[in-house]
PDB file of C-alpha atoms in Angstrom:
ATOM      1  CA  MET A1335     -17.204  16.177 -11.483  1.00 44.00           C
ATOM      2  CA  HIS A1336     -13.508  15.390 -11.834  1.00 52.00           C
ATOM      3  CA  ASP A1337     -11.028  18.243 -11.982  1.00 49.00           C
ATOM      4  CA  GLN A1338      -8.031  17.516 -14.177  1.00 44.00           C
ATOM      5  CA  ASN A1339      -4.713  19.194 -14.645  1.00 40.00           C
ATOM      6  CA  THR A1340      -4.539  19.993 -18.366  1.00 36.00           C
ATOM      7  CA  ILE A1341      -0.922  18.953 -18.816  1.00 43.00           C
ATOM      8  CA  ASN A1342      -1.270  15.659 -16.972  1.00 52.00           C
ATOM      9  CA  ALA A1343      -4.925  14.995 -17.763  1.00 60.00           C
ATOM     10  CA  GLU A1344      -4.195  11.400 -18.695  1.00 83.00           C
ATOM     11  CA  ALA A1345      -2.369  10.628 -15.445  1.00 97.00           C
ATOM     12  CA  PHE A1346      -4.881  11.387 -12.700  1.00 98.00           C
ATOM     13  CA  TRP A1347      -8.187  12.933 -11.661  1.00 97.00           C
ATOM     14  CA  THR A1348      -9.036  14.764  -8.478  1.00 98.00           C
ATOM     15  CA  GLU A1349     -12.144  15.852  -6.620  1.00 98.00           C
ATOM     16  CA  GLY A1350     -12.488  18.507  -3.942  1.00 98.00           C
ATOM     17  CA  GLU A1351      -8.825  19.454  -3.702  1.00 97.00           C
ATOM     18  CA  THR A1352      -9.593  22.261  -1.211  1.00 97.00           C
ATOM     19  CA  ARG A1353     -11.900  20.264   1.069  1.00 98.00           C
ATOM     20  CA  PRO A1354     -10.844  20.786   4.698  1.00 97.00           C
ATOM     21  CA  SER A1355     -10.674  17.232   6.085  1.00 98.00           C
ATOM     22  CA  ARG A1356      -7.417  15.852   7.414  1.00 98.00           C
ATOM     23  CA  TRP A1357      -8.138  12.759   5.344  1.00 98.00           C
ATOM     24  CA  LEU A1358      -6.928  12.355   1.765  1.00 98.00           C
ATOM     25  CA  ILE A1359      -8.748   9.591  -0.112  1.00 98.00           C
ATOM     26  CA  THR A1360      -6.631   7.870  -2.773  1.00 98.00           C
ATOM     27  CA  CYS A1361      -7.497   5.348  -5.470  1.00 98.00           C
ATOM     28  CA  ASP A1362      -4.404   3.918  -7.141  1.00 98.00           C
ATOM     29  CA  HIS A1363      -6.275   1.554  -9.466  1.00 98.00           C
ATOM     30  CA  ALA A1364      -9.240   3.711 -10.420  1.00 98.00           C
ATOM     31  CA  THR A1365      -9.635   2.950 -14.127  1.00 97.00           C
ATOM     32  CA  ASN A1366      -8.867   0.439 -16.874  1.00 97.00           C
ATOM     33  CA  ARG A1367      -8.052   3.145 -19.456  1.00 97.00           C
ATOM     34  CA  VAL A1368      -5.159   2.553 -21.854  1.00 96.00           C
ATOM     35  CA  PRO A1369      -3.808   5.772 -23.424  1.00 96.00           C
ATOM     36  CA  ASP A1370      -3.734   5.804 -27.231  1.00 95.00           C
ATOM     37  CA  TRP A1371       0.058   6.126 -27.283  1.00 95.00           C
ATOM     38  CA  VAL A1372       0.433   2.811 -25.423  1.00 95.00           C
ATOM     39  CA  ASN A1373       0.286   0.139 -28.142  1.00 93.00           C
ATOM     40  CA  GLY A1374      -2.499   2.031 -29.925  1.00 94.00           C
ATOM     41  CA  GLY A1375      -4.663   2.022 -26.813  1.00 95.00           C
ATOM     42  CA  ASP A1376      -4.858  -1.774 -26.679  1.00 95.00           C
ATOM     43  CA  LEU A1377      -2.782  -4.089 -24.492  1.00 95.00           C
ATOM     44  CA  GLY A1378      -3.717  -7.081 -26.649  1.00 94.00           C
ATOM     45  CA  ILE A1379      -6.059  -8.780 -24.199  1.00 93.00           C
ATOM     46  CA  ALA A1380      -9.779  -9.440 -24.499  1.00 93.00           C
ATOM     47  CA  PRO A1381     -12.347  -6.826 -23.424  1.00 94.00           C
ATOM     48  CA  GLY A1382     -13.571  -9.264 -20.803  1.00 93.00           C
ATOM     49  CA  ASP A1383     -10.126  -9.333 -19.236  1.00 93.00           C
ATOM     50  CA  MET A1384      -9.879  -5.532 -19.336  1.00 94.00           C
ATOM     51  CA  ALA A1385     -13.116  -5.479 -17.332  1.00 94.00           C
ATOM     52  CA  ARG A1386     -11.654  -7.747 -14.652  1.00 91.00           C
ATOM     53  CA  HIS A1387      -9.744  -6.929 -11.491  1.00 91.00           C
ATOM     54  CA  ILE A1388      -6.456  -7.471 -13.300  1.00 91.00           C
ATOM     55  CA  ALA A1389      -6.892  -4.157 -15.167  1.00 95.00           C
ATOM     56  CA  TYR A1390      -8.277  -1.992 -12.332  1.00 97.00           C
ATOM     57  CA  ASP A1391     -10.027  -2.109  -8.982  1.00 97.00           C
ATOM     58  CA  VAL A1392     -13.662  -2.570  -9.945  1.00 97.00           C
ATOM     59  CA  GLY A1393     -15.910  -0.081  -8.142  1.00 98.00           C
ATOM     60  CA  ALA A1394     -13.096   1.560  -6.206  1.00 98.00           C
ATOM     61  CA  ALA A1395     -13.209   4.938  -7.977  1.00 98.00           C
ATOM     62  CA  GLY A1396     -16.916   5.386  -7.308  1.00 98.00           C
ATOM     63  CA  LEU A1397     -16.458   4.346  -3.694  1.00 98.00           C
ATOM     64  CA  ALA A1398     -13.524   6.722  -3.223  1.00 98.00           C
ATOM     65  CA  GLY A1399     -15.463   9.622  -4.713  1.00 98.00           C
ATOM     66  CA  ALA A1400     -18.532   8.964  -2.577  1.00 98.00           C
ATOM     67  CA  LEU A1401     -16.420   8.593   0.554  1.00 98.00           C
ATOM     68  CA  GLY A1402     -14.617  11.857  -0.155  1.00 98.00           C
ATOM     69  CA  ARG A1403     -17.915  13.707  -0.489  1.00 98.00           C
ATOM     70  CA  LEU A1404     -19.281  12.265   2.756  1.00 98.00           C
ATOM     71  CA  MET A1405     -16.092  13.054   4.661  1.00 98.00           C
ATOM     72  CA  ASP A1406     -15.500  16.433   2.999  1.00 98.00           C
ATOM     73  CA  ALA A1407     -12.075  15.125   1.978  1.00 98.00           C
ATOM     74  CA  PRO A1408     -10.052  15.548  -1.219  1.00 98.00           C
ATOM     75  CA  VAL A1409      -9.805  12.542  -3.548  1.00 98.00           C
ATOM     76  CA  ILE A1410      -7.225  11.544  -6.142  1.00 98.00           C
ATOM     77  CA  GLY A1411      -7.310   8.604  -8.528  1.00 98.00           C
ATOM     78  CA  SER A1412      -5.123   7.312 -11.314  1.00 98.00           C
ATOM     79  CA  ASP A1413      -6.454   7.578 -14.873  1.00 98.00           C
ATOM     80  CA  PHE A1414      -4.616   4.649 -16.415  1.00 98.00           C
ATOM     81  CA  SER A1415      -4.864   0.901 -16.064  1.00 97.00           C
ATOM     82  CA  ARG A1416      -2.630  -0.848 -13.586  1.00 96.00           C
ATOM     83  CA  LEU A1417      -1.631  -3.077 -16.521  1.00 96.00           C
ATOM     84  CA  VAL A1418      -0.139  -0.067 -18.302  1.00 97.00           C
ATOM     85  CA  ILE A1419       1.986   0.656 -15.254  1.00 97.00           C
ATOM     86  CA  ASP A1420       1.114   0.011 -11.625  1.00 97.00           C
ATOM     87  CA  PRO A1421       1.199   3.161  -9.483  1.00 97.00           C
ATOM     88  CA  ASN A1422       1.037   1.055  -6.333  1.00 97.00           C
ATOM     89  CA  ARG A1423       4.529  -0.328  -6.892  1.00 96.00           C
ATOM     90  CA  GLY A1424       7.972   1.147  -6.493  1.00 95.00           C
ATOM     91  CA  GLU A1425       9.819   2.156  -9.652  1.00 95.00           C
ATOM     92  CA  ASP A1426      12.236  -0.738  -9.191  1.00 92.00           C
ATOM     93  CA  ASP A1427       9.523  -3.347  -8.495  1.00 93.00           C
ATOM     94  CA  PRO A1428       9.598  -6.239 -11.016  1.00 90.00           C
ATOM     95  CA  THR A1429       5.767  -6.227 -11.117  1.00 91.00           C
ATOM     96  CA  LEU A1430       5.610  -2.567 -12.194  1.00 94.00           C
ATOM     97  CA  LEU A1431       4.783  -3.771 -15.733  1.00 94.00           C
ATOM     98  CA  MET A1432       2.909  -7.049 -15.392  1.00 90.00           C
ATOM     99  CA  ARG A1433       3.453  -9.579 -18.162  1.00 90.00           C
ATOM    100  CA  ILE A1434       0.996 -12.155 -16.781  1.00 88.00           C
ATOM    101  CA  TYR A1435      -1.687 -11.626 -14.159  1.00 84.00           C
ATOM    102  CA  ASP A1436      -4.189 -14.136 -12.763  1.00 83.00           C
ATOM    103  CA  GLY A1437      -3.716 -16.409 -15.760  1.00 81.00           C
ATOM    104  CA  THR A1438      -3.871 -13.703 -18.448  1.00 86.00           C
ATOM    105  CA  VAL A1439      -0.795 -12.887 -20.534  1.00 90.00           C
ATOM    106  CA  ILE A1440      -0.419  -9.160 -21.347  1.00 92.00           C
ATOM    107  CA  PRO A1441       0.998  -9.116 -24.918  1.00 92.00           C
ATOM    108  CA  ALA A1442       1.775  -5.378 -25.053  1.00 91.00           C
ATOM    109  CA  ASN A1443       3.933  -5.702 -21.944  1.00 94.00           C
ATOM    110  CA  ARG A1444       5.915  -8.778 -22.976  1.00 90.00           C
ATOM    111  CA  SER A1445       8.145  -6.769 -25.285  1.00 85.00           C
ATOM    112  CA  ALA A1446       8.034  -3.448 -23.434  1.00 90.00           C
ATOM    113  CA  GLY A1447      11.650  -2.381 -23.033  1.00 90.00           C
ATOM    114  CA  ALA A1448      13.421   0.378 -21.138  1.00 93.00           C
ATOM    115  CA  THR A1449      12.256   3.177 -23.466  1.00 95.00           C
ATOM    116  CA  GLU A1450       8.603   2.183 -23.204  1.00 95.00           C
ATOM    117  CA  ARG A1451       8.896   1.729 -19.445  1.00 95.00           C
ATOM    118  CA  GLU A1452      10.398   5.209 -19.067  1.00 96.00           C
ATOM    119  CA  ALA A1453       7.638   6.762 -21.202  1.00 96.00           C
ATOM    120  CA  ARG A1454       4.962   5.233 -19.005  1.00 97.00           C
ATOM    121  CA  LEU A1455       6.779   6.334 -15.860  1.00 97.00           C
ATOM    122  CA  SER A1456       7.270   9.916 -17.035  1.00 97.00           C
ATOM    123  CA  ARG A1457       3.818  10.461 -18.566  1.00 97.00           C
ATOM    124  CA  LEU A1458       1.629   8.541 -16.099  1.00 98.00           C
ATOM    125  CA  TYR A1459       3.218   7.160 -12.953  1.00 98.00           C
ATOM    126  CA  ARG A1460       5.329  10.142 -11.879  1.00 98.00           C
ATOM    127  CA  PRO A1461       2.683  12.846 -12.533  1.00 98.00           C
ATOM    128  CA  TYR A1462       0.172  10.838 -10.502  1.00 98.00           C
ATOM    129  CA  HIS A1463       2.546  10.535  -7.568  1.00 98.00           C
ATOM    130  CA  ALA A1464       3.602  14.162  -7.837  1.00 98.00           C
ATOM    131  CA  ARG A1465       0.005  15.344  -7.522  1.00 98.00           C
ATOM    132  CA  LEU A1466      -0.727  12.838  -4.760  1.00 98.00           C
ATOM    133  CA  GLY A1467       2.303  14.161  -2.912  1.00 98.00           C
ATOM    134  CA  ASP A1468       1.111  17.749  -3.338  1.00 98.00           C
ATOM    135  CA  LEU A1469      -2.332  16.926  -1.952  1.00 98.00           C
ATOM    136  CA  ALA A1470      -0.855  14.921   0.899  1.00 98.00           C
ATOM    137  CA  GLY A1471       1.330  17.871   1.838  1.00 98.00           C
ATOM    138  CA  ALA A1472      -1.482  20.421   1.635  1.00 98.00           C
ATOM    139  CA  HIS A1473      -2.635  19.657   5.202  1.00 97.00           C
ATOM    140  CA  LYS A1474      -0.018  19.664   7.949  1.00 96.00           C
ATOM    141  CA  GLN A1475      -1.837  16.857   9.804  1.00 98.00           C
ATOM    142  CA  ARG A1476      -2.728  14.782   6.763  1.00 98.00           C
ATOM    143  CA  ALA A1477      -3.930  11.192   7.102  1.00 98.00           C
ATOM    144  CA  ILE A1478      -4.319   8.911   4.082  1.00 98.00           C
ATOM    145  CA  CYS A1479      -7.097   6.438   3.352  1.00 98.00           C
ATOM    146  CA  ALA A1480      -6.330   4.323   0.282  1.00 98.00           C
ATOM    147  CA  ILE A1481      -9.337   2.663  -1.379  1.00 98.00           C
ATOM    148  CA  HIS A1482      -8.953  -0.590  -3.305  1.00 98.00           C
ATOM    149  CA  SER A1483     -11.139  -3.544  -4.215  1.00 98.00           C
ATOM    150  CA  PHE A1484     -10.472  -7.261  -4.566  1.00 96.00           C
ATOM    151  CA  THR A1485     -11.988 -10.042  -6.603  1.00 93.00           C
ATOM    152  CA  PRO A1486     -14.110 -12.618  -4.740  1.00 92.00           C
ATOM    153  CA  GLN A1487     -12.052 -15.447  -6.228  1.00 85.00           C
ATOM    154  CA  LEU A1488      -8.832 -15.838  -8.175  1.00 78.00           C
ATOM    155  CA  ARG A1489      -8.778 -18.383 -10.979  1.00 75.00           C
ATOM    156  CA  GLY A1490      -8.223 -21.868  -9.619  1.00 76.00           C
ATOM    157  CA  ARG A1491      -8.308 -20.663  -6.018  1.00 81.00           C
ATOM    158  CA  PRO A1492     -10.959 -21.002  -3.291  1.00 87.00           C
ATOM    159  CA  PRO A1493     -13.486 -18.198  -2.747  1.00 90.00           C
ATOM    160  CA  ARG A1494     -12.306 -15.445  -0.448  1.00 94.00           C
ATOM    161  CA  PRO A1495     -14.438 -15.210   2.697  1.00 94.00           C
ATOM    162  CA  TRP A1496     -13.965 -11.520   3.497  1.00 97.00           C
ATOM    163  CA  GLN A1497     -16.312  -8.681   2.654  1.00 97.00           C
ATOM    164  CA  ILE A1498     -13.650  -6.128   3.436  1.00 98.00           C
ATOM    165  CA  GLY A1499      -9.992  -6.102   4.382  1.00 97.00           C
ATOM    166  CA  VAL A1500      -7.798  -3.568   6.133  1.00 98.00           C
ATOM    167  CA  LEU A1501      -4.134  -3.580   5.149  1.00 97.00           C
ATOM    168  CA  TYR A1502      -1.332  -1.928   7.077  1.00 97.00           C
ATOM    169  CA  SER A1503       2.386  -2.070   7.703  1.00 96.00           C
ATOM    170  CA  HIS A1504       4.061  -3.280  10.876  1.00 94.00           C
ATOM    171  CA  LEU A1505       5.801   0.110  10.746  1.00 96.00           C
ATOM    172  CA  ASP A1506       2.555   1.944  11.579  1.00 97.00           C
ATOM    173  CA  GLU A1507      -0.248   0.227  13.479  1.00 97.00           C
ATOM    174  CA  ARG A1508      -1.844   3.365  14.901  1.00 98.00           C
ATOM    175  CA  LEU A1509      -5.170   3.163  13.036  1.00 98.00           C
ATOM    176  CA  ALA A1510      -5.738  -0.204  11.396  1.00 97.00           C
ATOM    177  CA  PRO A1511      -6.377  -2.459  14.426  1.00 97.00           C
ATOM    178  CA  THR A1512      -9.013  -0.059  15.776  1.00 98.00           C
ATOM    179  CA  LEU A1513     -10.692   0.180  12.368  1.00 98.00           C
ATOM    180  CA  ILE A1514     -10.685  -3.613  12.042  1.00 98.00           C
ATOM    181  CA  SER A1515     -12.323  -3.867  15.452  1.00 97.00           C
ATOM    182  CA  ARG A1516     -14.971  -1.319  14.441  1.00 97.00           C
ATOM    183  CA  LEU A1517     -15.714  -3.184  11.211  1.00 97.00           C
ATOM    184  CA  ARG A1518     -16.049  -6.522  12.982  1.00 98.00           C
ATOM    185  CA  GLN A1519     -18.278  -5.019  15.657  1.00 97.00           C
ATOM    186  CA  ALA A1520     -20.489  -3.726  12.859  1.00 96.00           C
ATOM    187  CA  GLY A1521     -20.850  -7.314  11.618  1.00 97.00           C
ATOM    188  CA  TRP A1522     -18.632  -7.288   8.546  1.00 97.00           C
ATOM    189  CA  VAL A1523     -16.373 -10.260   7.749  1.00 98.00           C
ATOM    190  CA  THR A1524     -13.115  -8.329   7.907  1.00 98.00           C
ATOM    191  CA  GLY A1525      -9.612  -9.384   6.919  1.00 97.00           C
ATOM    192  CA  ASP A1526      -6.678  -8.320   9.072  1.00 97.00           C
ATOM    193  CA  ASN A1527      -3.960  -7.833   6.435  1.00 96.00           C
ATOM    194  CA  GLU A1528      -6.074 -10.056   4.190  1.00 94.00           C
ATOM    195  CA  PRO A1529      -6.475 -10.842   1.338  1.00 91.00           C
ATOM    196  CA  TYR A1530      -2.936  -9.441   1.035  1.00 87.00           C
ATOM    197  CA  ALA A1531      -0.094  -8.469   3.305  1.00 85.00           C
ATOM    198  CA  GLY A1532      -0.086  -4.748   3.939  1.00 81.00           C
ATOM    199  CA  HIS A1533       3.518  -3.682   3.448  1.00 86.00           C
ATOM    200  CA  LEU A1534       5.355  -3.389   0.156  1.00 88.00           C
ATOM    201  CA  ASP A1535       8.475  -1.284  -0.170  1.00 92.00           C
ATOM    202  CA  GLY A1536       7.886   1.608  -2.536  1.00 94.00           C
ATOM    203  CA  ASP A1537       4.112   1.311  -2.776  1.00 96.00           C
ATOM    204  CA  SER A1538       1.845   4.338  -2.406  1.00 97.00           C
ATOM    205  CA  ILE A1539       1.348   4.052   1.354  1.00 98.00           C
ATOM    206  CA  ASP A1540       5.054   3.444   1.889  1.00 97.00           C
ATOM    207  CA  ARG A1541       5.929   6.482  -0.196  1.00 97.00           C
ATOM    208  CA  HIS A1542       3.292   9.020   0.878  1.00 98.00           C
ATOM    209  CA  ALA A1543       2.393   7.896   4.396  1.00 98.00           C
ATOM    210  CA  LEU A1544       5.049   5.756   6.073  1.00 98.00           C
ATOM    211  CA  ALA A1545       7.994   7.783   4.769  1.00 97.00           C
ATOM    212  CA  LYS A1546       6.319  10.989   5.977  1.00 97.00           C
ATOM    213  CA  GLY A1547       4.969   9.724   9.305  1.00 98.00           C
ATOM    214  CA  ARG A1548       1.352  10.182   8.208  1.00 98.00           C
ATOM    215  CA  PRO A1549      -1.399   8.046   9.777  1.00 98.00           C
ATOM    216  CA  ASN A1550      -2.879   5.687   7.214  1.00 98.00           C
ATOM    217  CA  VAL A1551      -5.192   2.820   6.385  1.00 97.00           C
ATOM    218  CA  LEU A1552      -5.653   0.857   3.181  1.00 97.00           C
ATOM    219  CA  ILE A1553      -9.169  -0.499   2.717  1.00 98.00           C
ATOM    220  CA  GLU A1554      -9.998  -3.334   0.314  1.00 98.00           C
ATOM    221  CA  VAL A1555     -13.702  -3.957  -0.420  1.00 98.00           C
ATOM    222  CA  ARG A1556     -14.812  -7.109  -2.241  1.00 97.00           C
ATOM    223  CA  ASN A1557     -15.691  -5.854  -5.691  1.00 96.00           C
ATOM    224  CA  ASP A1558     -19.045  -7.602  -6.103  1.00 97.00           C
ATOM    225  CA  LEU A1559     -20.304  -5.394  -3.261  1.00 98.00           C
ATOM    226  CA  ILE A1560     -19.427  -2.130  -5.038  1.00 98.00           C
ATOM    227  CA  ARG A1561     -19.959  -2.855  -8.726  1.00 96.00           C
ATOM    228  CA  ASP A1562     -22.714  -0.266  -9.086  1.00 97.00           C
ATOM    229  CA  ALA A1563     -23.404   3.225  -7.750  1.00 98.00           C
ATOM    230  CA  ASP A1564     -25.850   1.975  -5.130  1.00 98.00           C
ATOM    231  CA  GLY A1565     -23.263  -0.371  -3.643  1.00 98.00           C
ATOM    232  CA  GLN A1566     -20.609   2.324  -3.737  1.00 98.00           C
ATOM    233  CA  GLU A1567     -22.822   4.821  -1.920  1.00 98.00           C
ATOM    234  CA  GLU A1568     -23.848   2.192   0.634  1.00 98.00           C
ATOM    235  CA  TRP A1569     -20.282   1.227   1.448  1.00 98.00           C
ATOM    236  CA  ALA A1570     -19.146   4.844   1.481  1.00 98.00           C
ATOM    237  CA  GLY A1571     -21.742   5.411   4.183  1.00 98.00           C
ATOM    238  CA  HIS A1572     -20.512   2.433   6.193  1.00 97.00           C
ATOM    239  CA  LEU A1573     -16.881   3.529   5.938  1.00 98.00           C
ATOM    240  CA  ALA A1574     -17.524   7.202   6.647  1.00 98.00           C
ATOM    241  CA  ALA A1575     -19.335   6.285   9.855  1.00 96.00           C
ATOM    242  CA  LEU A1576     -16.491   4.020  10.949  1.00 96.00           C
ATOM    243  CA  LEU A1577     -13.707   6.434   9.981  1.00 96.00           C
ATOM    244  CA  TYR A1578     -15.426   9.327  11.737  1.00 94.00           C
ATOM    245  CA  GLY A1579     -13.556  10.041  14.955  1.00 95.00           C
ATOM    246  CA  LEU A1580     -10.963   7.329  14.274  1.00 97.00           C
ATOM    247  CA  LEU A1581      -8.032   9.736  14.298  1.00 98.00           C
ATOM    248  CA  ASP A1582      -9.083  11.262  17.619  1.00 96.00           C
ATOM    249  CA  GLU A1583      -9.819   7.856  19.162  1.00 96.00           C
ATOM    250  CA  CYS A1584      -6.374   6.635  18.180  1.00 97.00           C
ATOM    251  CA  GLY A1585      -4.711   9.819  19.413  1.00 96.00           C
ATOM    252  CA  VAL A1586      -3.111  10.828  16.110  1.00 96.00           C
TER     253      VAL A1586
END
């Protein structure tokens, strides 16, 4: 059951806000929902494209929720599509409002000007980050685990070999290398800052973890592995076992 703040119900959902774990589980790209006030609730692209990774991280919300329950940790997720506005970008990032993504043009964003951009920031992006910041600050020794998923193959590109990737910044390598080692020892094909580089100025980890000195990992699971509830529960179990004791082992 998701708990929602009435005023900002369209911006985020949370689970287990008072759970005692040091960990906070975040899901920046939890849903493909387009609010009605954004171009009538339609970005102008096909339903099939709205179901793809370009609109949200397929399976990530279910995985984040299951992981939070197993780890007795609070969870927060966005409640708007990354194509409406991307909460995992800084406010000055040129990809904050994507106009084309993995070969798909986003018509409702092509003409989105400063007024529309500000509306999406004030009604969606900023409330999400404000609540994330509150939850992050609710434990004096908070650590953040960001859950994402990635597509097995981009259009026109070779298949990606990884089952899971761990992303991290060169500014904080306290947890990620040990987690990568644990994942590989468990037999998973694991990317080290793959399929993406792990540092982007102004992104969620930069803002809520690096800037505050909080230990952090960003986990990307290949989305065909977590498309349904069974896969999400299975991978939550894998990750909970590997994250258990990680903070103590790494001395943070």
